[in-house]
Each structure stands twice: as structure tokens, then as C-alpha cells.
Coordinates of C-alpha atoms and ligand atoms in Angstrom, one line a residue:
M50 CA 0.0 0.0 -0.2
K51 CA 1.0 3.1 -0.8
Q52 CA 2.0 5.8 2.0
D53 CA -0.3 9.2 2.0
D54 CA 1.3 12.2 1.7
A55 CA 1.0 13.0 5.1
T56 CA 3.5 10.0 6.5
L57 CA 5.6 10.3 3.4
Q58 CA 6.8 13.8 4.2
F59 CA 8.2 12.4 7.7
D60 CA 11.4 10.5 8.0
E61 CA 11.9 7.1 10.1
N62 CA 12.6 9.3 13.3
G63 CA 9.8 11.7 13.0
N64 CA 11.4 14.4 11.3
L65 CA 10.0 16.3 8.1
R66 CA 12.1 15.4 5.4
H67 CA 9.7 16.5 2.7
L68 CA 6.8 19.3 2.7
L69 CA 4.1 17.7 0.6
S70 CA 0.7 18.8 2.5
L71 CA 0.0 20.5 5.6
K72 CA -2.3 17.3 6.7
G73 CA -0.3 15.3 9.3
I74 CA 1.6 18.4 10.5
D75 CA 0.7 19.1 14.3
A76 CA 0.1 22.2 15.9
T77 CA 3.6 22.0 17.5
L78 CA 5.4 21.8 14.3
L79 CA 3.1 24.4 12.8
T80 CA 3.9 26.9 15.6
D81 CA 7.9 26.3 15.2
L82 CA 7.7 26.6 11.8
L83 CA 5.9 30.1 12.2
D84 CA 8.2 31.1 15.0
A85 CA 11.1 30.5 12.9
A86 CA 9.8 32.5 10.0
E87 CA 9.0 35.4 12.3
G88 CA 12.6 35.4 13.3
Y89 CA 13.5 36.2 9.4
L90 CA 11.3 39.0 9.3
T91 CA 12.8 42.5 9.6
T92 CA 11.7 46.2 9.8
P93 CA 10.7 47.7 6.5
G94 CA 13.8 49.7 5.1
A95 CA 16.1 47.3 6.9
L96 CA 18.5 44.7 5.0
P97 CA 16.8 41.2 5.1
A98 CA 17.7 38.4 6.9
R99 CA 20.4 36.2 6.0
S100 CA 22.2 32.9 7.0
Q101 CA 24.6 30.6 5.7
S102 CA 22.7 27.9 7.2
L103 CA 22.1 26.3 3.3
A104 CA 25.8 26.8 2.3
G105 CA 27.0 24.5 -0.1
R106 CA 23.3 23.1 -0.5
T107 CA 21.1 23.4 -4.0
I108 CA 17.6 24.0 -4.5
G109 CA 16.3 23.2 -7.8
N110 CA 13.0 25.2 -8.7
L111 CA 11.1 23.8 -10.7
F112 CA 7.8 25.4 -11.7
F113 CA 5.3 23.2 -14.6
E114 CA 2.9 26.2 -13.6
P115 CA 3.2 29.8 -13.7
S116 CA 4.2 31.4 -10.5
T117 CA 5.2 35.0 -9.3
R118 CA 5.4 34.9 -5.6
T119 CA 5.9 31.4 -4.6
R120 CA 8.8 30.9 -7.3
A121 CA 10.7 34.2 -6.5
S122 CA 10.1 33.8 -2.9
F123 CA 11.9 30.4 -3.0
D124 CA 14.6 31.9 -5.0
L125 CA 15.2 35.0 -2.6
A126 CA 14.8 32.4 0.5
G127 CA 17.6 30.3 -0.8
R128 CA 20.0 32.8 -1.6
R129 CA 19.3 34.3 1.8
L130 CA 20.1 31.1 3.6
G131 CA 23.5 31.1 1.3
A132 CA 22.2 28.1 -1.0
D133 CA 22.9 28.0 -4.7
V134 CA 19.5 28.0 -6.5
L135 CA 18.7 26.6 -9.9
N136 CA 15.6 27.9 -11.5
L137 CA 14.6 25.3 -14.5
D138 CA 13.0 27.3 -17.4
V139 CA 10.5 24.6 -18.1
N140 CA 9.3 26.2 -21.1
T141 CA 12.8 26.0 -22.7
S142 CA 13.6 22.7 -20.7
S143 CA 13.8 19.0 -22.4
R144 CA 10.6 18.5 -20.7
K145 CA 9.6 20.1 -24.1
K146 CA 11.4 17.3 -26.0
G147 CA 9.5 14.5 -24.3
E148 CA 11.5 13.7 -21.4
S149 CA 9.8 12.6 -18.6
I150 CA 9.5 14.4 -15.1
L151 CA 11.3 11.6 -13.6
D152 CA 14.2 11.6 -16.0
T153 CA 14.3 15.6 -15.3
I154 CA 14.6 14.8 -11.4
Y155 CA 17.4 12.5 -12.0
T156 CA 19.1 14.7 -14.0
L157 CA 19.4 17.6 -11.6
E158 CA 20.1 14.7 -8.7
A159 CA 23.1 13.8 -10.5
M160 CA 23.7 18.0 -10.7
Q161 CA 23.8 17.5 -6.9
V162 CA 20.1 19.4 -6.6
D163 CA 19.5 18.6 -2.8
I164 CA 16.0 20.0 -2.8
M165 CA 13.6 20.3 -5.4
V166 CA 10.8 22.8 -5.3
V167 CA 8.2 21.4 -7.4
R168 CA 4.9 23.1 -8.7
D169 CA 2.6 20.8 -11.0
A170 CA -1.2 21.3 -12.4
S171 CA -1.4 17.4 -11.4
D172 CA -2.9 15.8 -8.5
G173 CA 0.3 13.5 -7.1
V174 CA 3.2 14.9 -8.5
P175 CA 5.2 16.2 -5.6
A176 CA 4.6 12.9 -3.9
Y177 CA 5.1 11.0 -7.1
I178 CA 9.0 12.7 -6.8
A179 CA 9.3 12.3 -3.1
R180 CA 9.0 8.4 -3.8
N181 CA 11.2 8.2 -6.0
V182 CA 14.4 10.7 -5.6
K183 CA 17.5 9.6 -3.7
D184 CA 17.4 9.0 0.4
H185 CA 19.1 12.4 0.7
V186 CA 17.0 14.5 -1.3
S187 CA 14.2 16.5 -0.3
V188 CA 10.9 17.6 -2.4
L189 CA 8.9 20.7 -1.3
N190 CA 5.3 21.1 -2.7
A191 CA 5.2 24.6 -4.2
G192 CA 1.4 24.2 -5.5
E193 CA -0.4 21.2 -6.7
S194 CA -3.4 21.2 -9.0
D195 CA -6.5 22.0 -6.4
I196 CA -4.7 19.9 -3.9
S197 CA -2.1 21.4 -1.8
H198 CA 0.1 24.6 -1.5
P199 CA 1.7 24.0 2.1
T200 CA 3.7 27.1 2.1
Q201 CA 1.0 29.7 1.5
G202 CA -1.3 27.9 4.0
L203 CA 1.8 28.6 6.3
L204 CA 2.1 32.2 4.9
D205 CA -1.6 32.9 5.1
L206 CA -1.3 30.9 9.4
L207 CA 1.7 33.6 9.9
T208 CA -0.3 36.8 8.5
I209 CA -3.8 35.7 10.4
R210 CA -1.6 34.7 13.9
Q211 CA 0.3 38.4 13.2
H212 CA -3.1 40.2 13.6
N213 CA -4.8 37.9 16.3
P214 CA -3.1 34.5 17.8
D215 CA -6.3 33.5 19.3
F216 CA -7.0 31.0 16.9
K217 CA -9.9 29.7 18.9
N218 CA -11.7 32.9 18.9
L219 CA -11.5 33.6 15.2
V220 CA -14.2 33.6 12.3
V221 CA -12.1 33.0 9.2
A222 CA -13.9 33.6 5.7
I223 CA -12.9 32.4 2.7
V224 CA -14.6 33.9 -0.6
G225 CA -14.5 32.8 -4.3
D226 CA -13.5 29.7 -6.3
I227 CA -13.3 27.4 -3.4
Q228 CA -13.7 24.1 -5.4
H229 CA -10.8 25.0 -7.4
S230 CA -8.3 26.3 -4.8
R231 CA -5.5 24.7 -3.0
V232 CA -5.2 27.9 -1.3
A233 CA -8.3 27.2 0.4
M234 CA -7.5 23.5 1.3
S235 CA -4.2 24.1 2.7
A236 CA -5.5 27.2 4.8
S237 CA -8.3 24.9 5.9
E238 CA -5.7 22.4 7.1
A239 CA -3.4 24.8 9.0
L240 CA -6.1 26.9 10.4
Q241 CA -8.2 23.4 11.7
T242 CA -5.4 22.0 13.2
M243 CA -4.9 25.9 15.3
G244 CA -8.3 24.9 16.2
V245 CA -10.1 27.8 14.6
G246 CA -13.3 29.2 16.4
E247 CA -15.0 29.0 12.6
L248 CA -13.9 28.9 9.4
R249 CA -16.5 29.7 6.6
L250 CA -16.3 28.8 2.8
I251 CA -18.4 31.5 0.7
S252 CA -18.8 30.8 -3.3
P253 CA -21.5 30.5 -6.1
P254 CA -22.7 27.3 -6.1
A255 CA -20.8 26.8 -9.6
L256 CA -17.5 27.2 -7.4
A257 CA -19.0 25.5 -4.0
P258 CA -16.5 22.8 -3.1
D259 CA -17.5 19.1 -2.7
S260 CA -18.1 19.5 1.4
S261 CA -16.5 16.2 2.2
R262 CA -13.2 18.2 1.5
F263 CA -13.7 20.3 3.7
P264 CA -15.1 18.5 6.9
G265 CA -15.4 21.3 9.9
T266 CA -16.4 24.0 7.8
R267 CA -19.7 26.1 6.9
I268 CA -20.2 26.4 3.4
A269 CA -22.3 29.6 2.5
D270 CA -23.6 31.0 -0.9
N271 CA -23.8 34.6 0.3
L272 CA -21.6 37.2 1.6
K273 CA -24.2 38.3 4.1
D274 CA -24.8 35.4 5.9
G275 CA -20.4 34.6 5.1
L276 CA -19.0 37.5 5.9
K277 CA -21.1 38.3 9.4
D278 CA -19.0 39.4 12.3
A279 CA -15.8 37.7 10.1
D280 CA -12.2 38.5 11.8
V281 CA -10.2 37.6 8.6
V282 CA -11.8 37.6 5.5
M283 CA -9.7 35.7 2.2
A284 CA -10.5 36.5 -1.3
L285 CA -9.8 34.3 -4.0
R286 CA -9.4 34.6 -7.5
I287 CA -11.5 32.2 -10.1
Q288 CA -9.1 29.5 -11.4
R289 CA -9.7 29.2 -14.9
E290 CA -7.2 27.2 -15.7
R291 CA -8.6 24.8 -13.9
I292 CA -12.3 24.9 -15.0
G293 CA -13.4 23.1 -17.8
N294 CA -16.5 24.8 -18.5
L295 CA -17.5 28.4 -17.2
D296 CA -21.2 27.6 -17.5
G297 CA -23.0 28.5 -14.2
V298 CA -20.2 31.0 -13.5
P299 CA -21.5 34.4 -13.0
G300 CA -20.3 37.3 -15.4
I301 CA -17.4 39.5 -14.1
D302 CA -20.2 42.6 -12.8
E303 CA -22.6 39.7 -11.2
Y304 CA -19.7 38.1 -9.3
F305 CA -18.5 41.2 -8.3
A306 CA -21.8 42.3 -6.9
N307 CA -22.5 39.4 -5.0
F308 CA -18.9 37.8 -4.4
G309 CA -16.7 40.5 -4.5
V310 CA -14.7 41.3 -1.6
S311 CA -15.2 45.2 -1.1
H312 CA -15.6 48.2 1.0
E313 CA -19.4 47.1 0.9
S314 CA -19.3 44.0 1.2
M315 CA -17.0 44.1 4.7
K316 CA -19.5 46.2 6.6
Y317 CA -20.7 42.4 7.2
A318 CA -17.3 41.8 9.1
K319 CA -16.0 43.3 12.2
P320 CA -14.6 46.5 12.1
D321 CA -11.2 45.8 12.3
A322 CA -11.4 42.7 10.1
I323 CA -8.3 41.7 7.8
V324 CA -8.5 41.6 4.0
M325 CA -6.1 38.8 2.7
H326 CA -5.5 37.3 -1.3
P327 CA -2.9 35.1 -1.9
G328 CA -2.4 36.5 -5.3
P329 CA -2.4 37.2 -8.1
M330 CA -5.1 39.3 -7.8
N331 CA -7.8 40.2 -10.5
R332 CA -9.0 43.6 -9.2
G333 CA -12.9 44.5 -10.0
I334 CA -13.5 40.8 -10.1
E335 CA -13.0 39.0 -6.7
I336 CA -11.7 41.7 -4.8
E337 CA -12.3 45.7 -4.8
G338 CA -8.7 47.5 -5.9
S339 CA -9.1 50.7 -3.7
L340 CA -9.4 47.8 -0.6
A341 CA -6.5 46.0 -1.5
D342 CA -4.5 49.0 -1.5
G343 CA -6.3 50.0 1.9
P344 CA -5.5 49.7 5.6
S345 CA -7.3 46.8 6.3
S346 CA -5.6 45.0 3.5
V347 CA -2.5 42.7 4.5
V348 CA -1.9 41.5 1.0
T349 CA 1.8 42.9 0.8
K350 CA 2.3 41.5 4.3
Q351 CA 1.4 38.0 3.3
V352 CA 4.1 38.4 0.3
T353 CA 6.5 39.3 2.6
N354 CA 5.9 36.5 5.1
G355 CA 6.1 34.3 2.0
V356 CA 9.7 34.8 2.1
A357 CA 10.3 34.2 5.7
V358 CA 8.1 31.3 5.5
R359 CA 10.2 29.5 2.9
M360 CA 13.3 30.7 4.6
A361 CA 12.0 28.8 8.0
V362 CA 11.0 25.7 5.9
L363 CA 14.5 25.5 4.1
D364 CA 16.4 26.0 7.1
R365 CA 14.4 22.9 9.0
I366 CA 14.8 20.8 6.1
G367 CA 18.2 21.6 5.6
K368 CA 19.6 21.0 9.4
I369 CA 17.5 17.7 8.8
M370 CA 19.3 16.9 5.8
S371 CA 22.8 17.4 7.9
A372 CA 21.8 15.9 10.6
R373 CA 21.0 12.6 8.3
Ligands
CP969 N1 0.0 32.7 -4.0 C1 0.6 32.4 -5.3 O1 0.7 31.3 -5.5 O2 1.1 33.3 -6.1 P1 1.9 32.4 -7.6 O3 1.1 31.7 -8.4 O4 2.5 34.1 -8.5 O5 3.4 32.1 -7.1

């Protein structure tokens, strides 16, 4: 029987060897990673935090789907920890000549790449690679289909904790295309592990999730109910690249009027509620531009936290690698 991702990511001593999913990562380890990430944050205008903890290591960024934030932040995180970072340009790589993903991985292993950071549109690719790499190599999931985006989940958790660390008394509302969102999945896993008070998922019926994938959450189809007294509101874009047929999905104006996170709809939430978005944003569709740029928005803080969280994960994986 195949190990599931949650157990595959730990070594025989229970240490984190790969990061494939936030499923199976307990509250202690989540907290340790967030605390470590906090240590990499510096004041605005100051030089970024640096160490040499990954000196001599090589990180391969293998993004088989587009990315700005995740790819750039893994690149910066690795360099700021002293590693060599290889960004494979998939569009000009030999994958285009028919080379398999495993042959690509074996080629990079032969060049002594130790940490493979992988984004892919298909289910199960990071775990498939993790099952096939050499014992000294680690795999980090940088976004997998609609299944998992664990470092995004960690940076979202850190951003929420900075607003209010009392997870048990927080109402978090995620609004948008929940059905196709790996961001919602990883956020849900992390928040539930931390014992969040209430997690609400709000979307039009055509983009509603299968409730069995999100146990313990409340699913709503309107903003008035979904945002009522929320402490945290996270807007998600419509994942057009994962939707075969847009039938039933409201047009832009109707979508924004009914599901847009806006100054108007935020009146339902608590007065001090924060507004989050993982990016990339489609202003005027799932979020009002001036709200995204306003004082309640923590969108750029999420991006800053993304580098710190990826440094924390890479540092931990590197230390476990060195101790092997
Ligand atoms: N949030 C996120 O994954 O953004 P990118 O697709 O730009 O990496």
C-alpha cells in the first residue's frame, strides 16, 4: 500500500523530510515553523535577514505552472540562506522534447541538487517525485493542482496570527472559487489544526466545494451570512485554468456584485477585520482594488511573510538533511 502524503513527508525518526501537505503537520510543528519565520522578518527598509545555514546546498525550482510569488520567494529564501538556487525554465527545458518528469529529476540529482521545489497542475506529482528521489533529497510542494499549497497555508497562518493569535476565537471567511483552490485547502488544514473558531467557505454554487473535502467548515452561498462578524476575510480568484466549462459561473459584474470582497461587503465583517488575498489578484472581480490597497489589507504582508516562511521551511529541511 502506498503511504499517503501526510506520512511520506516524515522520515523514520518523525522529522520533516519533505513538505507535501499541511495534513499531518501538528500544531507544535506549525507553531515552530511560524516562530522560525518570525525570526527572518526585519523592519521595513532594513536589509533582509541572512544566514549561511544552507551554504553548499543546491535548491532546484521546478515550476511546471506559472508563478510570481512562490517561485521568486523560494529563490530569494534559498539565496538568503546561502544556498545555490537553480531556476529551471520549464518552457525551454528538455521536458518540451518529451523528457519525463522523473528523468528531469534524476538529471538534477546527478548535478547534486538536494532540494526540489515543485509546482505542477496534476494531482500527486510532488509525492510521486518524493517517492522516487534518492534518500538524501527533499521535495517541497510549491502548489499542486487544487490539492495542496503548503507554504501558502503557512504564510496565511502567520499573517492571521500576526493579526490575532487567539485562533480559537477567530472567524475566518474564504470567498471565491473554493472548488478549484489549493490555497483554500491548505489554509483550511492549517487553521483547523490550530483550532480556529469558525471557518466559512463562500462561493457561488457553480464554484462551491465538495463538502467532504472540507470537513468542519461552514459552506455559504452569500456574503451577508458568510462575512457576518468575520475577523479575517480572504478573497480568492477564479481559477480559470482549472475550469473546463464556465457554465453557471456568474459574469464579471454579477460576480463582483455578489461575491466581490469590497468596501461595501466588508461592512458585514468586524470593523477591524483584515483582508487577505494570495495573489495574483483580479481587481474588480473578486476584490475591489482600493480595498486591496487600503489599511485593512494585508496582501503585501502576506508576500513578505512568504519569503520568511520559505526560509523557515528550507532551514528546517536543511538541518534535518545535515543531521542524516
Ligand atoms: N499565491 C501564489 O501561489 O502566487 P503565485 O502563483 O504567483 O506563486
